[in-house]
Amino acid sequence: MQTTPLTQQLAAQIADYIRAERLGEGERLVERRLGDLFRVSRSPVRAALKLLEQSGIARPGDGGGYVIARLDAETFRALDHVPSYDDDQIYLDIADDRVSGNLPDRITENELLRRYKLTRGRLTHILRRMANEGWIERLPGHGWEFLPVLTSLQAYEDSYRFRLLIEPAAILEPGFVLNRPALEHCRDQQQWLVDGAIFEVSNARLFELNSGLHETIIECSRNSFFIDALKRIDRLRRLIDYRQMLERDSARHRCREHLELIDLLLAGKRFEAAEFMKKHLEELSTLKVRARSRRPGEPSAEPATSRSVSA
Amino acid sequence: MQTTPLTQQLAAQIADYIRAERLGEGERLVERRLGDLFRVSRSPVRAALKLLEQSGIARPGDGGGYVIARLDAETFRALDHVPSYDDDQIYLDIADDRVSGNLPDRITENELLRRYKLTRGRLTHILRRMANEGWIERLPGHGWEFLPVLTSLQAYEDSYRFRLLIEPAAILEPGFVLNRPALEHCRDQQQWLVDGAIFEVSNARLFELNSGLHETIIECSRNSFFIDALKRIDRLRRLIDYRQMLERDSARHRCREHLELIDLLLAGKRFEAAEFMKKHLEELSTLKVRARSRRPGEPSAEPATSRSVSA
DNA sequence: ATTGGTTTTTTGTCGCGTTAAAATGCCTTA
DNA sequence: TAAGGCATTTTAACGCGACAAAAAACCAAT
C-alpha cells in the first residue's frame, strides 16, 4: 500500500469533512463523490479510504466500499496535524538559516542543492515560492539574492500601516457577509487560549490561530484583493514571528481583544467592529515597534533583542 | 557572436543608463562597474558592449575596452523597445485563449505542452506565474484549473474599491518622497498622449503608460506593501484591458486628469493630490462598470466587444 | 442509475548526461 | 591599482527515458 502526500492529505481532508458535516456511523463514503468534492480522481480517494480504515475511522461496508466506523475524538487526533509537505520544512529551514545569518546575500541554486540535499525540481518550487513572497530575487544572470524585506524594522511598520488600512475597510466592504460557523470556531479557539492554553501552545500554533482569525474576518469581505493582500503579508510575517519568543501576557491581551472583536461582528455591529479593528492593529503595531526598536542601520541599544541577522 | 536574452536586455539597460546619466562621447564603459551595477558578471557585459558597438553606441577605446561613441536619438531608438522574453508572448497567448473561451476550465500540463509547443521548464515557469497572479490553480492531483478571477465584473469592481483605498493612502504615507525625474518623465508621456498620440498608440502601450504612471506614484510611498499590491492588480488588469478596445476620448480625459495629478504632486500638494486621486479612481471605476456591464453568466448584449482573439 | 472493482492510459516527477552561457580567476598593461 | 584580455570553472537550462501515481475508461453487481 502506497501512502503518497496526496493520499495523506486527502485522508485528513475526508476526516475533517466527516467532522464538519457531523456524519454518523455507518454512512457510506462514496468514492466518486469524495473525488468530486476534493477535485481528484477516484484512485487517490481509494488509497485515502484504506488509510482511514487503518486509523479506525472507516470500515468496509456491506457490498464493498467503506462506511464510517466509530467516531471518538481520540481516533481523529491521529490525523489532526495536517502532514505538511516535505518542502515546507525545507522552506522554513532556509528561512531560518537566512534570518539567523547562515546564508550569504547571494547564492546559487547548486549551492542550495548541496546544502539542503534537494532535487532540482523541489528547489525550483521553493525558490519560486520565496520569490513570490518577495524575500528572494532572481539575479539577471545566475544565482539568487536575498532581499532585506524581512529583516528590517521599516518593513514591519510598513506592513502594519498597510493592514491598518485594509483590515478595517474590509469589514465595511459592501459584499461583506459573516461566516458564522467559521467565526464561532475562531471564538472557541481564542477562548481556549485565554483560558490558559496560551502558555502551552507553540509559537507556530499561536501565530496560526491569530492570523487565522484575521484571515477569517477578511474573507467575509468576499473581495479577493483584500483577502490576498492580507494572506501575502501573513506568509511573510510567519517567517519572522515564528522565531521570536512571543510574550504570552500581551498575547493573551490580544486574544481578549479578538474575543471582543468577534462578538461585535457576530452581533452585526460592523461599524463598531471596524473601529475596534483599527484600535487593535494600532496597539499591535506599537507593541511590535517597541519590541524590535532597532533601526536597520543603527547599532542596537538593546543587545538582548538584536539577534545577528546577516553575516 | 552570441546574443542571448540577457545580453540584449543588458545592452538596452546600458543604453538607458547612458541616457539617464547624460554620459558624453568618449567616456569609458567599464566592464566591472557595469557588471556590478546590473548585478551580472563581466561575461554578459562584454557581449552587450559588442552589441552596442554594432548599434553604433559604443566604439573601441584606446588601449582596449569600449567608450561611448556618438549619441543621436536615432541610434538609441533601435534599442528602445526592450526585447520581451519569449515566454511573455506565450503567456499572453494563453491568457488570450482563456479569455476568449478556447481553453477549458481544467487542463493538464501535457495538453498545454502540445498546444503551445513549449519545453517543460518554460511551461512550469509560465504556470507558476499565472498561479501567482491568481488566475490558475494547481489541482491536488494532476492538472490545473482556471479560476474565474478575470472574467467577472465583480472582480473589476472589487479591484477598484481596493485601489480607491490604497492609492490615495499611499500618497499620504509618512515615508513618501517624490521621485521628480520619474514623474516628469511620466508627465512628458501623458502630455504627448493628450497632444494627439493617444489616437495612434496601441492598447498595450496606452495601458503600459497609464499603469506606469500610477505605479510611479505609488512607488514614491516607499512602502513595498502598497507598491506590490498595486503591481499585482495591474498585472491582472493587463490581461483584460489589453483586449478590449479602449475608448480614446475618455482615455484622453483620463490623461488630462493624470497631468493635473502630476502637477499637484510636483507642487508638493500631497493632500490635494490624494483627494484628486480618489476622485480620479472613482470616475474610472464607474466608467469601467458602465463599459462592461455584462454579468459573468449572461450572454453578451454587445457582440461588438467580443473579438475572437486567437484561433 | 449508482456504486465498487479492475484495467488502461496519461501524467508529472526524478535522474542523469549534455551544453551554452554566465561567473570566476589569473595575467598583463597602463 | 584599476582596467581589459583570456582561460578555466561553474551554473542552470534542456532533452530524454524510466517509473510511480493519478486519471479515465470499462465492467459487473445491486
Coordinates of C-alpha atoms in Angstrom, one line a residue, chain A residues 50-227:
Chain A
K50 CA -7.7 2.5 3.1
L51 CA -5.6 4.8 5.2
L52 CA -8.7 5.8 7.1
E53 CA -9.5 2.2 7.6
Q54 CA -6.2 1.7 9.3
S55 CA -6.9 4.7 11.5
G56 CA -10.2 3.2 12.5
I57 CA -12.3 6.0 11.1
A58 CA -13.7 3.9 8.2
R59 CA -14.6 0.3 7.9
P60 CA -15.5 -1.9 5.0
G61 CA -19.3 -1.6 4.2
D62 CA -21.6 -4.4 3.1
G63 CA -21.2 -5.0 -0.6
G64 CA -17.9 -3.2 -0.8
G65 CA -16.7 0.3 -0.4
Y66 CA -16.3 1.9 3.0
V67 CA -18.6 3.3 5.6
I68 CA -17.9 5.5 8.7
A69 CA -16.8 3.5 11.7
R70 CA -16.8 4.8 15.2
L71 CA -16.0 8.4 15.9
D72 CA -14.3 9.1 19.2
A73 CA -12.2 12.1 19.4
E74 CA -9.1 10.0 20.1
T75 CA -9.3 8.4 16.7
F76 CA -9.4 11.8 14.9
R77 CA -6.5 13.2 16.8
A78 CA -4.1 10.9 14.9
L79 CA -4.9 12.6 11.7
D80 CA -5.1 16.1 13.2
H81 CA -1.9 17.6 12.3
V82 CA -2.0 18.0 8.6
P83 CA 1.1 16.4 7.2
S84 CA 2.9 19.4 5.9
Y85 CA 4.6 19.0 2.6
D86 CA 8.2 17.9 2.9
D87 CA 9.1 21.1 1.0
D88 CA 7.5 23.2 3.6
Q89 CA 10.0 22.1 6.2
I90 CA 13.0 22.8 4.0
Y91 CA 11.5 26.1 3.1
L92 CA 11.3 27.0 6.7
D93 CA 14.8 25.8 7.2
I94 CA 16.1 28.1 4.6
A95 CA 14.2 31.0 6.0
D96 CA 15.7 30.1 9.4
D97 CA 19.2 29.9 8.1
R98 CA 18.7 33.2 6.3
V99 CA 17.3 35.1 9.2
S100 CA 20.0 33.8 11.5
G101 CA 22.7 34.7 9.1
N102 CA 23.9 31.4 7.9
L103 CA 23.2 32.2 4.3
P104 CA 25.0 34.9 2.3
D105 CA 23.2 37.6 0.5
R106 CA 23.8 35.9 -2.8
I107 CA 23.7 32.2 -3.5
T108 CA 23.4 29.9 -6.5
E109 CA 20.9 27.1 -7.0
N110 CA 23.6 24.5 -6.9
E111 CA 24.9 25.7 -3.6
L112 CA 21.4 25.4 -2.1
L113 CA 21.1 22.0 -3.8
R114 CA 24.1 20.8 -2.0
R115 CA 23.3 22.4 1.4
Y116 CA 19.8 21.0 1.6
K117 CA 20.1 17.9 -0.4
L118 CA 17.2 18.5 -2.7
T119 CA 16.3 17.6 -6.2
R120 CA 16.3 20.4 -8.7
G121 CA 12.5 20.4 -9.2
R122 CA 11.8 20.8 -5.5
L123 CA 14.3 23.6 -5.1
T124 CA 12.8 25.4 -8.0
H125 CA 9.5 25.2 -6.4
I126 CA 10.8 26.5 -3.2
L127 CA 12.7 29.3 -4.8
R128 CA 9.7 30.5 -6.8
R129 CA 7.6 30.4 -3.7
M130 CA 10.1 32.6 -1.8
A131 CA 10.3 34.9 -4.8
N132 CA 6.5 35.3 -4.8
E133 CA 6.6 36.1 -1.2
G134 CA 9.1 38.8 -2.0
W135 CA 12.1 37.9 0.0
I136 CA 14.4 36.5 -2.6
E137 CA 15.0 37.6 -6.2
R138 CA 16.5 36.0 -9.2
L139 CA 19.6 37.8 -10.5
P140 CA 19.6 38.6 -14.2
G141 CA 22.3 36.0 -14.8
H142 CA 22.9 33.1 -12.5
G143 CA 22.0 32.9 -8.8
W144 CA 19.7 34.5 -6.4
E145 CA 19.8 37.4 -4.0
F146 CA 18.0 37.7 -0.7
L147 CA 16.1 40.9 -0.2
P148 CA 16.1 42.8 3.1
V149 CA 12.3 42.7 3.3
L150 CA 12.1 40.5 6.4
T151 CA 14.9 41.8 8.4
S152 CA 14.3 45.5 8.6
L153 CA 12.1 47.2 11.2
Q154 CA 10.9 49.5 8.5
A155 CA 9.2 46.7 6.7
Y156 CA 7.4 45.8 9.9
E157 CA 6.0 49.3 10.4
D158 CA 5.1 49.4 6.7
S159 CA 3.1 46.2 6.9
Y160 CA 1.2 47.4 9.9
R161 CA 0.2 50.7 8.2
F162 CA -1.0 48.6 5.3
R163 CA -3.0 46.3 7.5
L164 CA -4.4 49.3 9.4
L165 CA -5.8 50.5 6.1
I166 CA -7.2 47.3 4.6
E167 CA -8.5 45.3 7.5
P168 CA -11.0 47.8 8.9
A169 CA -12.0 48.7 5.4
A170 CA -12.6 45.1 4.5
I171 CA -15.2 44.9 7.3
L172 CA -17.1 47.7 5.6
E173 CA -17.0 46.2 2.2
P174 CA -20.4 46.2 0.5
G175 CA -20.2 42.4 -0.1
F176 CA -19.3 41.6 3.5
V177 CA -21.2 38.6 4.7
L178 CA -20.5 36.9 8.1
N179 CA -19.2 33.4 8.0
R180 CA -20.8 32.5 11.4
P181 CA -19.6 28.9 11.8
A182 CA -16.0 29.8 11.0
L183 CA -16.1 32.8 13.3
E184 CA -17.6 30.8 16.1
H185 CA -14.9 28.3 15.6
C186 CA -12.3 31.0 15.9
R187 CA -14.0 32.3 19.0
D188 CA -13.8 28.9 20.6
Q189 CA -10.1 28.8 19.8
Q190 CA -9.4 32.2 21.2
Q191 CA -11.4 31.4 24.4
W192 CA -9.4 28.3 24.8
L193 CA -6.2 30.4 24.5
V194 CA -7.4 33.0 27.0
D195 CA -8.4 30.2 29.4
G196 CA -4.8 29.2 29.8
A197 CA -3.7 27.3 26.8
I198 CA -1.8 30.3 25.6
F199 CA 1.0 29.4 28.0
E200 CA 1.4 26.0 26.5
V201 CA 0.9 26.3 22.7
S202 CA 3.9 26.7 20.5
N203 CA 4.8 30.0 18.8
A204 CA 3.8 28.4 15.5
R205 CA 0.4 27.4 16.7
L206 CA -0.3 30.7 18.3
F207 CA 0.6 32.6 15.2
E208 CA -1.5 30.3 13.1
L209 CA -4.6 30.8 15.3
N210 CA -4.3 34.5 15.4
S211 CA -3.5 35.1 11.8
G212 CA -6.3 32.6 11.0
L213 CA -8.8 34.7 12.8
H214 CA -7.8 37.9 11.0
E215 CA -7.9 36.0 7.7
T216 CA -11.3 34.5 8.5
I217 CA -12.6 38.0 9.1
I218 CA -11.2 39.5 6.0
E219 CA -12.6 36.6 4.0
C220 CA -16.0 37.7 4.9
S221 CA -15.4 40.8 2.8
R222 CA -15.5 38.4 -0.2
N223 CA -13.2 40.8 -2.0
S224 CA -10.3 38.7 -3.2
F225 CA -8.0 41.7 -3.4
F226 CA -8.3 42.4 0.3
I227 CA -8.1 38.7 1.1

